[in-house]
Amino acid sequence: MSEITKLVKDLYPSLVEWRRDLHKHAESGWVEFRTASIVATKLTEWGYEVKAGSEVVNESARMGVPAADVLAYHEKRALEQGADPKWLEKFSGGFTGVVGIIDTGKPGPTIGFRFDMDALDIQESLEADHKPVAEDFVSINDKMMHACGHDSHTTIGLGAAKVLSEIKDQLSGKIKVIFQPAEEGVRGAKSMVEAGVVDDVDIFIAGHIGTGAATGVFSCASNGYLATTKLDVTFTGVASHAGGKPEEGRNALLAASSAALNLYAITRHSDGASRINVGVLEAGSGRNIIANKAFMKIETRGETTEINEFIYDRAVKVLKGAATMYDAELDIDIVGGAQTSNASPELLPFVRAQAEKVAGYHTIHEGTSAGGSEDATYMMTRVQEKGGLATYCTFGSDIAAGHHNERFDIDEDAMPLAVEFVVNCALNAKEAK
């Protein structure tokens, strides 16, 4: 058994403990106050240079940030649930990013790893046969749940950071462990990119647990993530009595309904896949009242950034046309977004070689098709634009239910495999071409 394998094996009980604690105290995007404080505290204890809050999150580049009163409520709750008050000042206002750095002072590349921390706005199942219920780590935070495995991603990052701190004398170059807020809704990565977090990174690796692959299966690259834009749209009209004075009303519900139907009629693009979806439409206040407000949650996607922009531009025209038709005011708020980015082919032999050293990986794929969207693409693109190499990996895990499902749960045995892979990459970064 190699030294790395033994260190990771010895760490396994802590990995399970950390992951279950994070699962029990799930926090969604931009309110990961407790989670971020735990990460920052541990990294500091292990000797990392820690940058946090506005040092690593650009305020103007944040998207979909909750209102100030919501942030304040969750910050207070985090403190009550054990957040380190020393760090909360850094994170106050939703600046919940953390970066740990080891600068060895020896020649070598800078390698960066991205781990997302946020939960989803889902009420977790309370059924007795749901493992987190049966073993007492079900989320105690209402309508917040780690239903996509980000609790395990944070744990993998912490596990790798702990092992790397123990073999620091064997490392070269610089290692950056990047803990990102607000991946769900693709809201957080761009703000860390604009803060310069990956500007010095030569090799960048992000990853995800599960995603259709069983425990013991590893993919060197997940390509095909769709560019996307997330929109919150509000139509504002004028309320009036629907029977007595309908002509005095301006119907926001009709504007939104017309927009919804016509958004789906947008012409698709011949250069690749395109998507549009209206996920939420809320309007009106009473049966006999002309609706003066309508709210929509919309997303566009494209196989390339250009295709997504094509769909987005036409969606805006549809929305403006509907507002004009019904004499309603229109407000469009961009609350999330991601680019397309493919793995650097030159990096894949190195990634495969590090995965092959992990005895628990019995199947290794060169690449898989992703299909959804992921804002780590912002980080990948920035690294590649500056001449570096980047990829997005998949850590296979058996799962209890599909991602974003109230009964989602991972196989905790998948975590040490991912930890060992990350450590191998950092230890052998000089071998990457």
C-alpha positions as a printed Julia matrix, in Angstrom:
433×3 Matrix{Float64}:
   0.0    0.0     0.0
   1.44   3.38   -1.0
   1.93   6.19    1.5
  -0.84   8.21   -0.13
  -3.3    5.32   -0.1
  -2.59   4.7     3.6
  -3.02   8.36    4.52
  -6.34   8.49    2.7
  -7.5    5.21    4.23
  -6.69   6.5     7.72
  -8.65   9.68    6.94
 -11.81   7.82    5.86
 -13.69   8.1     9.21
 -13.1   11.87    9.16
 -14.35  12.11    5.58
 -17.6   10.44    6.58
 -17.92  12.65    9.68
 -17.26  15.88    7.72
 -19.6   14.96    4.88
 -22.47  14.03    7.2
 -22.04  17.22    9.21
 -22.18  19.3     6.02
 -25.19  17.32    4.79
 -27.02  17.91    8.08
 -26.35  21.66    7.9
 -27.04  22.19    4.18
 -26.72  25.8     2.96
 -27.7   27.0    -0.52
 -25.97  29.49   -2.81
 -24.38  32.62   -1.28
 -25.46  31.6     2.26
 -22.8   28.91    2.83
 -21.66  30.79    5.95
 -21.17  27.79    8.22
 -19.7   25.63    5.48
 -17.21  28.27    4.39
 -16.17  29.01    7.98
 -15.47  25.31    8.59
 -13.4   25.13    5.41
 -11.42  28.26    6.26
 -10.82  27.09    9.84
  -9.5   23.68    8.81
  -7.29  25.06    6.05
  -5.77  27.52    8.53
  -5.15  24.74   11.07
  -3.38  22.72    8.38
  -0.98  25.53    7.53
  -2.53  26.9     4.34
  -2.45  30.53    3.3
  -6.17  31.29    3.29
  -7.88  33.94    1.21
 -11.6   34.42    1.74
 -14.61  36.65    1.2
 -14.17  39.65   -1.05
 -10.52  38.68   -1.61
 -11.74  35.85   -3.82
 -15.28  36.94   -4.78
 -15.81  39.94   -7.04
 -18.95  41.75   -5.87
 -19.98  43.13   -9.26
 -19.69  39.71  -10.93
 -21.96  37.87   -8.49
 -25.29  36.69   -9.87
 -28.53  35.74   -8.17
 -27.54  36.98   -4.71
 -30.38  36.82   -2.14
 -31.75  39.99   -0.57
 -29.86  41.53    2.35
 -32.43  40.4     4.93
 -32.21  36.81    3.66
 -28.4   36.87    3.87
 -28.57  38.27    7.39
 -31.04  35.59    8.51
 -28.87  32.76    7.25
 -25.7   34.31    8.66
 -27.36  34.41   12.1
 -28.55  30.82   11.7
 -25.05  29.7    10.71
 -23.65  31.21   13.89
 -26.28  29.38   15.94
 -25.33  26.14   14.16
 -21.64  26.4    14.96
 -20.06  28.68   12.36
 -16.73  30.15   13.4
 -17.5   33.82   14.28
 -13.93  34.79   13.43
 -14.6   34.03    9.76
 -18.19  35.27    9.49
 -17.07  38.88    9.2
 -15.2   37.91    6.01
 -18.24  36.17    4.57
 -20.9   38.67    5.66
 -23.11  39.8     2.81
 -22.75  36.5     0.96
 -19.04  36.57    0.04
 -18.73  32.89    0.85
 -15.7   31.87   -1.2
 -12.52  30.32    0.23
  -9.14  29.55   -1.35
  -6.34  27.62    0.38
  -2.81  27.96   -0.99
   0.38  25.98   -0.51
   3.38  27.71   -2.09
   6.25  25.26   -1.8
   8.86  27.69   -3.07
  10.14  24.95   -5.36
   9.97  25.11   -9.17
   6.79  23.68  -10.62
   3.38  24.57  -12.05
   0.46  26.06  -10.17
  -2.34  23.51  -10.0
  -5.86  24.49   -8.96
  -8.79  22.34   -7.88
 -12.4   23.61   -7.71
 -14.86  22.23   -5.12
 -18.4   23.61   -4.88
 -20.11  23.94   -1.49
 -23.77  24.87   -1.97
 -26.94  22.86   -1.45
 -30.19  22.98   -3.4
 -33.46  24.6    -2.37
 -35.16  21.24   -1.91
 -36.94  19.76    1.1
 -35.13  16.52    1.91
 -37.16  13.33    2.3
 -38.07  12.5     5.88
 -39.03   8.9     5.12
 -37.65   6.45    7.66
 -35.85   4.35    5.03
 -33.9    7.36    3.7
 -30.34   6.73    4.98
 -29.71  10.29    6.23
 -32.87   9.95    8.33
 -32.03   6.46    9.57
 -28.48   7.5    10.53
 -29.33  11.01   11.8
 -27.69  13.3     9.29
 -30.75  14.5     7.37
 -30.74  18.25    6.7
 -32.08  20.27    9.62
 -32.43  23.38    7.45
 -35.87  23.76    5.91
 -35.97  23.49    2.12
 -32.19  23.16    1.82
 -30.63  19.82    0.92
 -27.43  18.46   -0.54
 -29.24  16.72   -3.4
 -26.34  17.01   -5.87
 -23.38  15.82   -3.81
 -21.7   19.15   -3.09
 -21.32  18.1     0.56
 -19.08  15.31   -0.72
 -17.27  17.7    -3.08
 -16.39  19.96   -0.15
 -15.33  16.91    1.84
 -13.14  15.64   -1.01
 -11.48  19.05   -1.15
 -10.89  19.06    2.59
  -9.59  15.5     2.54
  -7.14  16.25   -0.24
  -6.04  19.44    1.53
  -5.39  17.51    4.75
  -3.29  14.84    3.04
  -1.35  17.43    1.03
  -0.52  19.3     4.23
   0.97  16.07    5.59
   3.23  15.52    2.55
   4.08  19.16    1.96
   7.83  18.43    1.79
   7.2   16.19   -1.25
   5.32  18.84   -3.21
   6.59  21.38   -5.72
   5.15  24.49   -7.35
   1.92  25.92   -5.94
  -1.35  24.2    -5.01
  -4.66  26.08   -4.82
  -7.79  24.46   -3.38
 -10.76  26.59   -4.44
 -14.03  26.28   -2.54
 -16.75  27.92   -4.61
 -20.18  29.18   -3.52
 -23.38  29.18   -5.58
 -22.72  26.61   -8.3
 -26.41  25.71   -8.41
 -28.0   28.18  -10.78
 -24.47  28.71  -12.18
 -24.01  31.9   -10.15
 -20.68  31.75   -8.33
 -17.7   30.82  -10.51
 -17.67  33.96  -12.62
 -17.24  36.13   -9.53
 -14.19  34.12   -8.44
 -12.74  34.3   -11.95
 -13.21  38.07  -11.99
 -11.44  38.23   -8.62
  -8.4   36.69  -10.32
  -8.48  33.4    -8.44
  -7.35  31.26  -11.41
  -5.25  33.82  -13.29
  -2.01  32.16  -12.16
  -3.22  28.57  -12.56
  -1.36  26.38  -15.08
  -3.4   23.21  -14.52
  -7.05  23.32  -13.47
  -9.24  20.37  -12.46
 -12.88  20.38  -11.36
 -15.12  17.39  -10.86
 -18.48  15.97   -9.86
 -19.58  12.88   -7.99
 -22.07  10.43   -9.46
 -23.58  11.81  -12.69
 -24.61   8.4   -13.96
 -21.41   6.51  -13.16
 -21.12   3.85  -10.44
 -18.54   3.71   -7.67
 -15.18   2.69   -9.12
 -15.76   4.4   -12.48
 -13.74   7.52  -13.34
 -13.96   9.85  -16.32
 -10.97  11.99  -17.27
 -13.15  14.6   -18.98
 -16.8   15.58  -19.11
 -17.34  17.61  -22.27
 -20.45  19.08  -23.81
 -21.63  21.36  -21.02
 -24.13  23.8   -22.47
 -23.72  27.56  -22.19
 -26.65  29.01  -20.3
 -28.28  32.21  -19.07
 -30.74  32.27  -16.16
 -33.36  35.04  -16.14
 -35.83  36.34  -13.57
 -38.5   38.34  -15.4
 -41.2   40.58  -13.93
 -44.12  42.1   -15.85
 -45.88  44.97  -14.09
 -49.33  46.12  -15.23
 -52.27  47.85  -13.54
 -54.85  46.12  -11.38
 -58.53  46.79  -12.0
 -61.96  45.26  -11.39
 -62.35  42.49  -13.96
 -66.12  43.02  -14.23
 -66.6   46.7   -13.54
 -63.62  48.38  -15.23
 -61.61  45.84  -17.23
 -60.54  48.51  -19.73
 -58.64  50.34  -17.0
 -56.44  47.34  -16.25
 -53.17  46.35  -17.87
 -52.91  42.59  -17.66
 -49.46  41.35  -16.62
 -50.7   37.74  -16.6
 -51.57  37.91  -20.3
 -48.2   39.48  -21.09
 -46.38  36.66  -19.29
 -48.59  33.97  -20.82
 -48.05  35.33  -24.33
 -44.31  35.46  -23.67
 -44.21  31.88  -22.37
 -45.9   30.48  -25.48
 -43.77  32.48  -27.88
 -40.48  31.72  -26.14
 -40.99  28.09  -27.07
 -41.52  29.16  -30.69
 -38.0   30.62  -31.04
 -36.23  29.14  -34.05
 -33.53  26.63  -33.18
 -29.97  27.07  -34.45
 -28.42  24.93  -37.21
 -24.93  24.98  -35.64
 -25.86  22.92  -32.6
 -28.22  22.13  -29.75
 -30.29  24.89  -28.18
 -32.72  24.95  -25.28
 -35.21  27.27  -23.63
 -37.4   26.65  -20.63
 -39.93  28.58  -18.58
 -39.68  26.9   -15.19
 -41.9   29.22  -13.16
 -44.82  31.51  -14.02
 -46.63  33.18  -11.12
 -49.29  35.83  -11.64
 -52.44  37.4   -10.3
 -54.05  37.88   -6.91
 -57.76  37.14   -7.3
 -60.47  35.79   -9.6
 -62.06  39.18  -10.27
 -58.88  41.26  -10.47
 -56.89  42.15  -13.59
 -53.42  40.85  -12.72
 -50.92  43.64  -12.17
 -47.88  41.42  -11.55
 -46.42  38.36  -13.24
 -43.11  36.68  -12.45
 -41.21  34.18  -14.6
 -38.05  32.1   -14.17
 -36.51  31.33  -17.56
 -33.33  29.72  -18.81
 -31.67  29.57  -22.22
 -28.96  27.08  -23.22
 -26.76  26.47  -26.22
 -24.14  24.0   -27.39
 -21.84  27.0   -27.8
 -21.75  30.39  -26.15
 -22.78  31.92  -29.49
 -25.84  29.67  -29.79
 -26.9   30.5   -26.25
 -26.55  34.21  -27.04
 -28.7   33.69  -30.14
 -31.49  32.13  -28.06
 -31.1   34.72  -25.28
 -31.28  37.68  -27.69
 -34.46  36.37  -29.24
 -35.94  35.59  -25.84
 -35.43  39.23  -24.85
 -37.21  40.34  -28.04
 -40.15  38.07  -27.23
 -40.36  39.41  -23.69
 -40.23  43.02  -24.88
 -42.84  42.32  -27.54
 -45.21  40.78  -24.99
 -44.76  43.75  -22.67
 -45.52  46.16  -25.5
 -48.57  44.18  -26.6
 -50.18  44.38  -23.16
 -48.76  47.78  -22.17
 -46.87  46.3   -19.24
 -43.53  47.32  -17.77
 -40.75  44.76  -18.05
 -37.81  43.99  -15.77
 -35.19  41.37  -16.71
 -32.62  40.27  -14.14
 -29.79  37.92  -15.14
 -29.31  35.69  -12.1
 -26.92  33.06  -13.45
 -24.86  31.94  -16.4
 -22.19  29.58  -17.7
 -20.06  29.13  -20.77
 -19.1   26.12  -22.84
 -15.65  24.7   -22.36
 -13.98  21.45  -23.37
 -11.15  19.64  -21.66
  -7.61  20.3   -22.83
  -6.7   17.1   -24.72
  -3.04  17.46  -23.75
  -4.02  17.07  -20.08
  -5.94  13.81  -20.4
  -2.95  11.38  -20.41
  -1.75  12.95  -17.15
  -5.22  12.74  -15.57
  -5.61   9.12  -16.65
  -2.2    8.25  -15.2
  -3.14   9.7   -11.8
  -6.49   7.88  -11.76
  -4.81   4.6   -12.68
  -2.8    4.82   -9.45
  -6.05   4.62   -7.46
  -6.71   0.92   -6.86
 -10.44   1.52   -6.35
 -10.95   2.77   -9.91
 -11.64  -0.33  -12.0
 -12.94   1.53  -15.06
 -11.48   4.72  -16.52
 -13.08   6.56  -19.42
 -11.21   9.13  -21.49
 -14.31  11.29  -21.76
 -18.06  11.44  -21.29
 -20.83  13.69  -22.59
 -22.17  16.04  -19.93
 -25.26  17.72  -21.4
 -26.22  20.05  -18.55
 -24.47  23.27  -17.54
 -21.66  23.93  -15.06
 -20.11  27.24  -14.13
 -16.64  25.75  -13.59
 -16.5   26.36  -17.35
 -15.74  30.01  -16.54
 -12.65  28.88  -14.65
 -11.65  26.39  -17.34
 -11.96  29.02  -20.06
  -9.92  31.62  -18.15
  -7.12  29.12  -17.5
  -7.08  28.02  -21.14
  -7.13  31.62  -22.39
  -4.0   32.28  -20.35
  -2.21  29.26  -21.83
  -3.0   26.71  -19.12
  -4.67  23.3   -19.26
  -8.04  22.38  -17.78
 -10.43  19.47  -17.45
 -13.6   18.41  -15.66
 -13.67  14.89  -14.2
 -16.4   12.57  -12.96
 -16.0   10.56   -9.75
 -18.37   7.61  -10.05
 -20.68   6.85   -7.13
 -23.66   4.61   -6.57
 -26.59   6.87   -5.67
 -29.87   6.29   -3.85
 -31.88   8.48   -6.25
 -31.22  10.86   -9.12
 -29.44  14.19   -8.69
 -31.78  16.98   -7.48
 -34.13  14.4    -5.96
 -35.29  14.59   -2.34
 -33.95  11.05   -1.7
 -30.52  11.62   -3.26
 -27.58  10.14   -1.35
 -24.08   9.07   -2.37
 -21.88   6.07   -1.69
 -19.38   7.41    0.84
 -16.81   4.86   -0.36
 -16.46   6.97   -3.52
 -14.97   9.9    -1.58
 -11.55   8.45   -0.66
 -11.01   7.41   -4.28
 -11.52  11.01   -5.39
  -9.3   12.31   -2.58
  -6.47  10.02   -3.63
  -6.83  11.12   -7.26
  -6.64  14.82   -6.32
  -3.59  14.22   -4.13
  -1.89  12.3    -6.95
  -2.49  15.18   -9.36
  -1.01  17.74   -6.95
   1.96  15.54   -6.09
   2.82  14.8    -9.72
   1.78  18.09  -11.37
   5.25  18.51  -12.88
   4.52  15.5   -15.11
   1.65  17.26  -16.89
   2.59  18.39  -20.38
